[in-house]
């Protein structure tokens, strides 16, 4: 689970470019299967029910981008969550290419969930077709799923030493308003050294390694660096960066 650091996007921030690229298109059964799988693989959406996925699918619009055109801009205001149907898109942050997206890949959730500026730029490497759902619908679906899992989340908060000083009422509010679950596969990067801070994390299950000096490749995997700590269930990290607006001081995998 991740505790959001609430942050306004900023007056006048430019939104996603997708709306001017919208095209009329009916999602066929094969495409629906691809898009649904893409949503389910996203770290914010892996616990969504079939009904929740259907709400997102039924609310999606189709967008077309030519080679070189930008879908979202780093620092801009996020307005939608996307899944790629065709083509290839390049992801860059701080003018450095960090990933490539293809059919079935989803992107755009972070800015919507944490109400923060876009953390990366996504640009079409080739002519691309993508499906997008507006941010309000996306957030509402995740919010409803969090409500369904409230009891489990509230019990988890009681196991975290960092929150021992909070009253039961305060923990109730954290469980209701601030917890969003993210799921990561083995070897995937949770946060990267030097990146912009959006939230703090608490480990519910599994084991994570804290690394300094590593390099993140285009697939999102981290190589090299020195492992300085191991995190397990009940451990928290990222709270200082979230409180003081600092850049991440280490990578967590």
PDB file of N, CA, C and O in Angstrom, residues 208-233:
ATOM      1  N   UNK A 208      11.652  -6.603  -0.303  1.00  0.00           N
ATOM      2  CA  UNK A 208      12.192  -5.610  -1.231  1.00  0.00           C
ATOM      3  C   UNK A 208      13.627  -5.284  -0.862  1.00  0.00           C
ATOM      4  O   UNK A 208      14.006  -5.319   0.313  1.00  0.00           O
ATOM      5  N   UNK A 209      14.423  -4.950  -1.868  1.00  0.00           N
ATOM      6  CA  UNK A 209      15.796  -4.545  -1.650  1.00  0.00           C
ATOM      7  C   UNK A 209      15.974  -3.062  -1.878  1.00  0.00           C
ATOM      8  O   UNK A 209      15.411  -2.494  -2.822  1.00  0.00           O
ATOM      9  N   UNK A 210      16.759  -2.415  -1.010  1.00  0.00           N
ATOM     10  CA  UNK A 210      17.063  -0.990  -1.139  1.00  0.00           C
ATOM     11  C   UNK A 210      18.457  -0.872  -1.749  1.00  0.00           C
ATOM     12  O   UNK A 210      19.431  -1.397  -1.207  1.00  0.00           O
ATOM     13  N   UNK A 211      18.560  -0.169  -2.890  1.00  0.00           N
ATOM     14  CA  UNK A 211      19.795  -0.105  -3.662  1.00  0.00           C
ATOM     15  C   UNK A 211      20.203   1.346  -3.905  1.00  0.00           C
ATOM     16  O   UNK A 211      19.348   2.191  -4.203  1.00  0.00           O
ATOM     17  N   UNK A 212      21.485   1.627  -3.791  1.00  0.00           N
ATOM     18  CA  UNK A 212      22.002   2.948  -4.153  1.00  0.00           C
ATOM     19  C   UNK A 212      22.984   2.785  -5.310  1.00  0.00           C
ATOM     20  O   UNK A 212      23.758   1.831  -5.369  1.00  0.00           O
ATOM     21  N   UNK A 213      22.896   3.704  -6.261  1.00  0.00           N
ATOM     22  CA  UNK A 213      23.837   3.706  -7.377  1.00  0.00           C
ATOM     23  C   UNK A 213      23.496   2.800  -8.537  1.00  0.00           C
ATOM     24  O   UNK A 213      24.259   2.701  -9.491  1.00  0.00           O
ATOM     25  N   UNK A 214      22.339   2.136  -8.517  1.00  0.00           N
ATOM     26  CA  UNK A 214      21.966   1.246  -9.616  1.00  0.00           C
ATOM     27  C   UNK A 214      21.467   2.010 -10.835  1.00  0.00           C
ATOM     28  O   UNK A 214      21.161   3.202 -10.769  1.00  0.00           O
ATOM     29  N   UNK A 215      21.389   1.317 -11.954  1.00  0.00           N
ATOM     30  CA  UNK A 215      20.881   1.894 -13.196  1.00  0.00           C
ATOM     31  C   UNK A 215      19.613   1.168 -13.611  1.00  0.00           C
ATOM     32  O   UNK A 215      19.540  -0.058 -13.555  1.00  0.00           O
ATOM     33  N   UNK A 216      18.611   1.940 -14.049  1.00  0.00           N
ATOM     34  CA  UNK A 216      17.345   1.371 -14.502  1.00  0.00           C
ATOM     35  C   UNK A 216      17.346   1.317 -16.023  1.00  0.00           C
ATOM     36  O   UNK A 216      17.532   2.333 -16.684  1.00  0.00           O
ATOM     37  N   UNK A 217      17.134   0.098 -16.593  1.00  0.00           N
ATOM     38  CA  UNK A 217      17.152  -0.030 -18.042  1.00  0.00           C
ATOM     39  C   UNK A 217      15.775   0.258 -18.625  1.00  0.00           C
ATOM     40  O   UNK A 217      14.819   0.580 -17.901  1.00  0.00           O
ATOM     41  N   UNK A 218      15.631   0.130 -19.943  1.00  0.00           N
ATOM     42  CA  UNK A 218      14.385   0.502 -20.616  1.00  0.00           C
ATOM     43  C   UNK A 218      13.222  -0.421 -20.276  1.00  0.00           C
ATOM     44  O   UNK A 218      12.067  -0.063 -20.486  1.00  0.00           O
ATOM     45  N   UNK A 219      13.522  -1.613 -19.746  1.00  0.00           N
ATOM     46  CA  UNK A 219      12.457  -2.534 -19.346  1.00  0.00           C
ATOM     47  C   UNK A 219      11.994  -2.266 -17.923  1.00  0.00           C
ATOM     48  O   UNK A 219      11.046  -2.907 -17.443  1.00  0.00           O
ATOM     49  N   UNK A 220      12.654  -1.317 -17.231  1.00  0.00           N
ATOM     50  CA  UNK A 220      12.287  -1.005 -15.859  1.00  0.00           C
ATOM     51  C   UNK A 220      13.063  -1.788 -14.827  1.00  0.00           C
ATOM     52  O   UNK A 220      12.880  -1.593 -13.618  1.00  0.00           O
ATOM     53  N   UNK A 221      13.957  -2.668 -15.247  1.00  0.00           N
ATOM     54  CA  UNK A 221      14.769  -3.461 -14.330  1.00  0.00           C
ATOM     55  C   UNK A 221      15.991  -2.663 -13.880  1.00  0.00           C
ATOM     56  O   UNK A 221      16.496  -1.808 -14.601  1.00  0.00           O
ATOM     57  N   UNK A 222      16.471  -2.974 -12.678  1.00  0.00           N
ATOM     58  CA  UNK A 222      17.617  -2.263 -12.109  1.00  0.00           C
ATOM     59  C   UNK A 222      18.842  -3.165 -12.114  1.00  0.00           C
ATOM     60  O   UNK A 222      18.774  -4.333 -11.701  1.00  0.00           O
ATOM     61  N   UNK A 223      19.958  -2.642 -12.600  1.00  0.00           N
ATOM     62  CA  UNK A 223      21.206  -3.392 -12.620  1.00  0.00           C
ATOM     63  C   UNK A 223      22.280  -2.607 -11.881  1.00  0.00           C
ATOM     64  O   UNK A 223      22.265  -1.377 -11.859  1.00  0.00           O
ATOM     65  N   UNK A 224      23.246  -3.340 -11.296  1.00  0.00           N
ATOM     66  CA  UNK A 224      24.347  -2.692 -10.608  1.00  0.00           C
ATOM     67  C   UNK A 224      23.913  -2.080  -9.291  1.00  0.00           C
ATOM     68  O   UNK A 224      22.832  -2.336  -8.765  1.00  0.00           O
ATOM     69  N   UNK A 225      24.777  -1.227  -8.723  1.00  0.00           N
ATOM     70  CA  UNK A 225      24.484  -0.578  -7.460  1.00  0.00           C
ATOM     71  C   UNK A 225      24.816  -1.447  -6.262  1.00  0.00           C
ATOM     72  O   UNK A 225      25.234  -2.600  -6.404  1.00  0.00           O
ATOM     73  N   UNK A 226      24.595  -0.919  -5.081  1.00  0.00           N
ATOM     74  CA  UNK A 226      24.884  -1.614  -3.831  1.00  0.00           C
ATOM     75  C   UNK A 226      23.615  -1.757  -3.007  1.00  0.00           C
ATOM     76  O   UNK A 226      22.902  -0.786  -2.759  1.00  0.00           O
ATOM     77  N   UNK A 227      23.322  -2.986  -2.588  1.00  0.00           N
ATOM     78  CA  UNK A 227      22.147  -3.241  -1.753  1.00  0.00           C
ATOM     79  C   UNK A 227      22.485  -2.887  -0.308  1.00  0.00           C
ATOM     80  O   UNK A 227      23.420  -3.441   0.266  1.00  0.00           O
ATOM     81  N   UNK A 228      21.741  -1.959   0.274  1.00  0.00           N
ATOM     82  CA  UNK A 228      22.052  -1.479   1.614  1.00  0.00           C
ATOM     83  C   UNK A 228      21.034  -1.899   2.670  1.00  0.00           C
ATOM     84  O   UNK A 228      21.292  -1.747   3.871  1.00  0.00           O
ATOM     85  N   UNK A 229      19.882  -2.403   2.251  1.00  0.00           N
ATOM     86  CA  UNK A 229      18.871  -2.805   3.234  1.00  0.00           C
ATOM     87  C   UNK A 229      17.847  -3.727   2.583  1.00  0.00           C
ATOM     88  O   UNK A 229      17.723  -3.783   1.351  1.00  0.00           O
ATOM     89  N   UNK A 230      17.113  -4.447   3.429  1.00  0.00           N
ATOM     90  CA  UNK A 230      16.025  -5.317   2.993  1.00  0.00           C
ATOM     91  C   UNK A 230      14.762  -4.923   3.747  1.00  0.00           C
ATOM     92  O   UNK A 230      14.802  -4.680   4.962  1.00  0.00           O
ATOM     93  N   UNK A 231      13.660  -4.817   3.043  1.00  0.00           N
ATOM     94  CA  UNK A 231      12.384  -4.431   3.632  1.00  0.00           C
ATOM     95  C   UNK A 231      11.410  -5.595   3.577  1.00  0.00           C
ATOM     96  O   UNK A 231      11.325  -6.290   2.565  1.00  0.00           O
ATOM     97  N   UNK A 232      10.647  -5.775   4.666  1.00  0.00           N
ATOM     98  CA  UNK A 232       9.667  -6.868   4.741  1.00  0.00           C
ATOM     99  C   UNK A 232       8.343  -6.343   5.272  1.00  0.00           C
ATOM    100  O   UNK A 232       8.211  -5.153   5.554  1.00  0.00           O
ATOM    101  N   UNK A 233       7.369  -7.232   5.409  1.00  0.00           N
ATOM    102  CA  UNK A 233       6.022  -6.856   5.836  1.00  0.00           C
ATOM    103  C   UNK A 233       6.050  -5.982   7.086  1.00  0.00           C
ATOM    104  O   UNK A 233       6.705  -6.311   8.078  1.00  0.00           O
TER     105      UNK A 233
END
